[in-house]
Short mmCIF file of C-alpha atoms in Angstrom, two decimals:
data_model
loop_
_atom_site.label_atom_id
_atom_site.label_comp_id
_atom_site.label_asym_id
_atom_site.label_seq_id
_atom_site.Cartn_x
_atom_site.Cartn_y
_atom_site.Cartn_z
CA MET A 147 57.39 55.58 -30.44
CA ARG A 148 58.24 57.38 -27.24
CA GLU A 149 54.94 56.67 -25.04
CA LEU A 150 55.29 53.15 -26.54
CA GLU A 151 58.92 52.59 -24.97
CA ASP A 152 57.47 54.47 -21.48
CA LEU A 153 54.71 51.80 -21.80
CA LEU A 154 57.18 48.83 -22.20
CA LYS A 155 59.02 50.14 -19.41
CA LYS A 156 56.47 49.75 -16.98
CA LEU A 157 56.08 45.93 -17.74
CA ASN A 158 58.01 43.51 -15.14
CA PRO A 159 60.58 41.67 -17.31
CA LEU A 160 60.56 38.54 -14.61
CA ALA A 161 56.59 38.07 -15.25
CA LYS A 162 56.32 34.97 -16.32
CA GLU A 163 53.10 34.05 -18.91
CA PHE A 164 50.50 31.97 -17.76
CA VAL A 165 50.27 28.65 -19.81
CA PRO A 166 47.20 26.39 -19.45
CA PRO A 167 48.36 22.81 -17.73
CA SER A 168 46.92 21.00 -20.71
CA ARG A 169 48.99 23.03 -23.52
CA GLY A 170 52.25 23.42 -21.03
CA ASP A 171 55.02 21.19 -19.65
CA PRO A 172 53.59 17.08 -20.10
CA ALA A 173 55.39 16.63 -16.56
CA LEU A 174 54.30 19.78 -15.15
CA SER A 175 51.17 19.02 -16.11
CA LYS A 176 50.94 15.55 -14.69
CA GLU A 177 52.14 16.82 -11.38
CA LEU A 178 49.28 19.72 -11.10
CA LEU A 179 46.73 17.06 -12.55
CA SER A 180 47.67 14.63 -9.49
CA LYS A 181 47.63 17.51 -7.18
CA GLN A 182 44.46 18.24 -7.85
CA ILE A 183 42.70 15.14 -7.92
CA ASN A 184 44.88 14.34 -3.85
CA HIS A 185 43.31 17.71 -2.99
CA GLN A 186 39.91 16.38 -3.91
CA GLN A 187 40.17 12.87 -2.11
CA GLN A 188 41.22 15.05 0.83
CA GLN A 189 37.87 17.28 0.63
CA LEU A 190 35.68 13.94 0.26
CA GLN A 191 37.19 11.89 2.77
CA GLN A 192 36.46 15.14 5.09
CA GLN A 193 33.35 15.63 3.57
CA GLN A 194 31.84 11.99 4.14
CA PRO A 195 32.01 11.59 8.29
CA LEU A 196 29.73 14.93 8.41
CA GLN A 197 27.38 13.46 5.53
CA GLN A 198 26.93 10.54 7.45
CA GLN A 199 26.22 12.21 10.34
CA ARG A 200 23.79 14.84 9.14
CA LYS A 201 21.45 11.26 7.48
CA GLN A 202 21.80 10.26 10.90
CA ASN A 203 20.59 12.93 12.45
CA GLY A 204 17.87 13.12 9.67
CA TYR A 205 18.64 16.06 7.43
CA ASN A 206 18.80 13.99 4.25
CA THR A 207 15.54 12.16 4.83
CA GLY A 208 13.61 15.51 4.96
CA LYS A 209 11.73 14.84 2.02
CA LYS A 210 10.77 11.11 3.10
CA ARG A 211 9.89 12.28 6.71
CA TYR A 212 7.31 14.82 4.89
CA ASN A 213 6.13 12.00 2.29
CA ASN A 214 5.45 9.93 5.54
CA ARG A 215 3.89 12.51 7.49
CA GLN A 216 1.46 13.56 4.51
CA SER A 217 0.66 9.56 4.50
CA LYS A 218 -0.10 9.21 8.13
CA ALA A 219 -2.75 12.24 7.91
CA GLN A 220 -4.01 10.75 4.80
CA ARG A 221 -4.74 7.66 6.56
CA GLU A 222 -6.15 9.55 9.85
CA GLU A 223 -8.37 11.10 7.66
CA CYS A 224 -9.95 8.21 5.88
CA ILE A 225 -10.21 6.84 9.24
CA ARG A 226 -12.44 9.82 10.34
CA ARG A 227 -14.53 9.62 7.63
CA THR A 228 -15.35 5.44 7.97
CA VAL A 229 -17.53 3.82 10.40
CA TYR A 230 -17.48 0.36 11.50
CA VAL A 231 -20.60 -1.91 11.50
CA SER A 232 -21.22 -4.65 13.40
CA ASP A 233 -24.08 -7.35 14.13
CA ILE A 234 -24.64 -8.11 10.09
CA ASP A 235 -26.91 -10.51 9.51
CA GLN A 236 -25.47 -12.89 7.08
CA GLN A 237 -27.91 -12.63 4.29
CA VAL A 238 -27.46 -8.66 4.01
CA THR A 239 -25.11 -7.31 0.81
CA GLU A 240 -22.35 -5.03 0.75
CA GLU A 241 -25.43 -3.15 -1.76
CA GLN A 242 -27.78 -3.28 1.05
CA LEU A 243 -25.48 -1.94 3.75
CA ALA A 244 -24.24 0.88 1.90
CA ALA A 245 -28.33 1.58 0.87
CA LEU A 246 -28.70 2.19 4.74
CA PHE A 247 -26.54 4.77 4.95
CA ILE A 248 -27.68 6.67 1.84
CA ASN A 249 -29.05 9.81 3.66
CA CYS A 250 -25.79 10.47 5.73
CA GLY A 251 -23.76 11.08 2.81
CA GLN A 252 -21.69 9.45 -0.22
CA VAL A 253 -20.48 6.49 0.75
CA ILE A 254 -17.12 5.46 -1.52
CA ASP A 255 -16.64 1.91 -0.12
CA CYS A 256 -18.33 -0.34 1.64
CA ARG A 257 -16.33 -3.96 3.01
CA VAL A 258 -18.42 -6.51 4.59
CA CYS A 259 -16.24 -8.94 6.21
CA GLY A 260 -16.88 -12.50 8.47
CA ASP A 261 -16.28 -12.71 11.92
CA PRO A 262 -14.92 -16.36 12.78
CA ASN A 263 -16.83 -15.64 16.56
CA SER A 264 -19.73 -14.89 15.19
CA VAL A 265 -22.61 -15.92 12.93
CA LEU A 266 -22.87 -12.35 12.37
CA ARG A 267 -20.96 -10.36 10.37
CA PHE A 268 -19.41 -6.85 10.68
CA ALA A 269 -17.92 -4.11 7.62
CA PHE A 270 -16.27 -0.47 7.21
CA VAL A 271 -17.80 1.79 5.14
CA GLU A 272 -16.13 4.87 4.10
CA PHE A 273 -17.82 8.46 3.10
CA THR A 274 -16.64 11.32 0.95
CA ASP A 275 -16.29 13.56 4.08
CA GLU A 276 -16.23 13.40 7.42
CA GLU A 277 -20.21 14.56 8.18
CA GLY A 278 -21.14 11.42 6.19
CA ALA A 279 -19.26 9.20 8.69
CA ARG A 280 -21.07 11.46 12.07
CA GLN A 281 -24.59 11.76 10.48
CA ALA A 282 -24.09 7.59 9.84
CA LEU A 283 -23.67 6.83 13.89
CA ASN A 284 -27.11 8.13 14.45
CA LEU A 285 -28.43 4.74 12.40
CA ALA A 286 -26.92 2.78 15.83
CA GLY A 287 -29.96 0.02 16.23
CA THR A 288 -31.35 -0.03 12.67
CA MET A 289 -33.33 -3.14 11.65
CA LEU A 290 -31.27 -4.60 8.79
CA GLY A 291 -32.15 -8.16 8.02
CA PHE A 292 -33.45 -9.81 11.01
CA TYR A 293 -30.84 -8.14 13.56
CA PRO A 294 -30.09 -4.72 14.82
CA VAL A 295 -26.54 -3.52 13.59
CA ARG A 296 -24.31 -1.52 15.83
CA VAL A 297 -22.41 1.70 14.36
CA LEU A 298 -19.54 3.11 15.81
CA PRO A 299 -16.39 5.36 14.88
CA SER A 300 -14.01 3.28 12.96
CA LYS A 301 -10.04 2.93 14.48
CA THR A 302 -8.80 1.38 11.20
CA ALA A 303 -9.10 2.54 7.18
CA ILE A 304 -10.42 0.62 4.53
CA VAL A 305 -7.20 -1.31 2.56
CA PRO A 306 -7.83 -0.46 -0.84
CA VAL A 307 -8.23 -3.57 -3.32
CA ASN A 308 -5.60 -3.61 -5.94
CA PRO A 309 -7.64 -2.03 -9.15
CA THR A 310 -6.42 -4.24 -11.94
CA PHE A 311 -8.05 -7.26 -10.03
CA LEU A 312 -11.30 -5.78 -9.59
CA PRO A 313 -13.95 -7.09 -12.24
CA ARG A 314 -14.24 -5.73 -15.57
CA SER A 315 -16.95 -7.06 -17.25
CA GLU A 316 -20.14 -8.10 -16.06
CA ASP A 317 -19.50 -11.62 -16.55
CA GLU A 318 -16.53 -11.02 -13.94
CA ARG A 319 -19.16 -9.40 -11.55
CA GLN A 320 -21.50 -12.46 -11.65
CA MET A 321 -18.33 -14.54 -10.90
CA CYS A 322 -17.47 -12.13 -7.78
CA ALA A 323 -21.00 -12.78 -6.65
CA ARG A 324 -20.33 -16.60 -6.51
CA THR A 325 -16.66 -16.22 -4.93
CA ILE A 326 -16.17 -16.20 -1.52
CA TYR A 327 -12.71 -14.75 0.06
CA CYS A 328 -11.04 -17.16 3.09
CA THR A 329 -8.38 -16.19 5.06
CA ASN A 330 -6.66 -17.89 8.30
CA ILE A 331 -6.23 -21.49 6.48
CA ASP A 332 -3.72 -24.06 8.44
CA LYS A 333 -1.01 -24.02 5.71
CA LYS A 334 -1.08 -28.10 6.30
CA VAL A 335 -4.31 -28.01 4.61
CA SER A 336 -4.29 -28.73 0.81
CA GLN A 337 -6.27 -26.95 -2.19
CA SER A 338 -8.06 -30.40 -2.70
CA ASP A 339 -8.72 -30.41 1.23
CA VAL A 340 -10.32 -26.73 0.57
CA LYS A 341 -12.30 -27.81 -2.22
CA LEU A 342 -13.95 -30.77 -0.39
CA PHE A 343 -14.50 -29.10 2.95
CA PHE A 344 -16.68 -26.23 0.90
CA GLU A 345 -18.38 -28.44 -1.60
CA SER A 346 -19.45 -31.30 1.62
CA LEU A 347 -20.93 -28.21 3.32
CA CYS A 348 -22.38 -25.12 0.37
CA GLY A 349 -22.52 -27.07 -3.11
CA GLU A 350 -20.33 -27.35 -6.25
CA VAL A 351 -17.03 -25.33 -6.57
CA SER A 352 -16.08 -24.83 -10.11
CA ARG A 353 -12.72 -22.78 -9.05
CA LEU A 354 -10.37 -22.57 -6.38
CA ARG A 355 -6.89 -20.72 -5.99
CA LEU A 356 -5.21 -21.55 -2.73
CA LEU A 357 -2.31 -18.72 -1.99
CA GLY A 358 0.49 -18.85 0.38
CA ASP A 359 3.87 -19.59 0.95
CA TYR A 360 6.03 -21.53 3.40
CA HIS A 361 6.77 -17.99 5.26
CA HIS A 362 3.78 -17.25 6.36
CA SER A 363 1.80 -19.54 8.89
CA THR A 364 -1.62 -19.47 7.41
CA ARG A 365 -2.66 -18.82 3.86
CA ILE A 366 -5.77 -17.34 1.92
CA ALA A 367 -7.87 -18.80 -0.79
CA PHE A 368 -10.22 -17.65 -3.56
CA VAL A 369 -13.27 -19.76 -4.07
CA GLU A 370 -15.72 -19.62 -6.76
CA PHE A 371 -18.98 -21.71 -6.59
CA ALA A 372 -21.54 -22.84 -9.34
CA LEU A 373 -24.23 -21.22 -7.78
CA ALA A 374 -24.52 -17.79 -5.93
CA GLU A 375 -26.46 -19.08 -3.03
CA SER A 376 -23.33 -21.58 -2.12
CA ALA A 377 -21.75 -18.55 -1.68
CA MET A 378 -23.58 -17.33 0.30
CA ALA A 379 -24.02 -20.27 2.44
CA ALA A 380 -19.94 -20.25 2.79
CA LEU A 381 -20.29 -16.92 4.74
CA ASN A 382 -22.00 -18.72 7.43
CA CYS A 383 -18.96 -21.35 7.42
CA SER A 384 -17.00 -18.29 9.07
CA GLY A 385 -15.61 -19.58 12.23
CA ALA A 386 -15.28 -23.16 11.45
CA ILE A 387 -12.55 -25.59 12.07
CA LEU A 388 -10.46 -26.44 8.75
CA GLY A 389 -7.22 -28.16 9.74
CA SER A 390 -6.32 -26.79 12.97
CA LEU A 391 -7.55 -23.31 13.00
CA PRO A 392 -11.02 -21.17 12.39
CA ILE A 393 -11.37 -20.07 9.21
CA ARG A 394 -12.93 -16.29 8.10
CA VAL A 395 -14.92 -16.06 5.07
CA SER A 396 -16.04 -13.05 3.63
CA PRO A 397 -17.13 -12.11 0.32
CA SER A 398 -14.65 -11.52 -2.37
CA LYS A 399 -13.99 -8.47 -4.47
CA THR A 400 -12.50 -10.01 -7.07
CA PRO A 401 -12.99 -12.52 -8.98
CA VAL A 402 -10.79 -16.01 -9.59
CA ARG A 403 -9.25 -15.68 -13.11
CA PRO A 404 -7.88 -18.51 -15.14
CA ARG A 405 -4.38 -18.97 -15.09
CA SER A 406 -2.60 -17.79 -18.39
#
């Protein structure tokens, strides 16, 4: 008992018991809570200018900048793997052009385009590695069709096609062989004008899709012919005036599917 008394004498008789605000005086609890909220709001107001300054300086966009650098590096790598081929005979297909470079390396994409300023066409050919592109440069001057092709390093990469638009069956691949992709169409030209233009020069048009809006100065169209020969003939129309502009015609990578 004496030991217990000695221990109790050492305690501070004026000390107050700690009570959580939620279990103490309601008025005092509300006051403490209000002080805490005001303190937090003041801290947030002090931090906001600093956060805005960091955002302006780019501290918070590190991931975005990294992604931009990464995508830019990927584009540059694609460009180094790609060659630009010009003076291509109108009768040469993408398969035949890709076969020309079969000994240089594996071709992963080949895109033939129409040139409105020439009866010949140009193309971009992408390889799996840079060595394939370097080897392809040695084929400059090779006869393909009736003309020798020119092969140069490309300054741009091939824009990928949305895979959901690509042909999904043999029937749709045959549709692609009968379809052309037409760009730089005067926005004042109607769908019936486009159809009449190609039918008068190339042959029967079985399906046509004219796309675009009034926010752009030109429109594009996918034109499917009844015969593949008509689509080949339409490639010669690149550079012809339709409305008030010279159109550009190239083979289509996608079929014109019926509207659902």
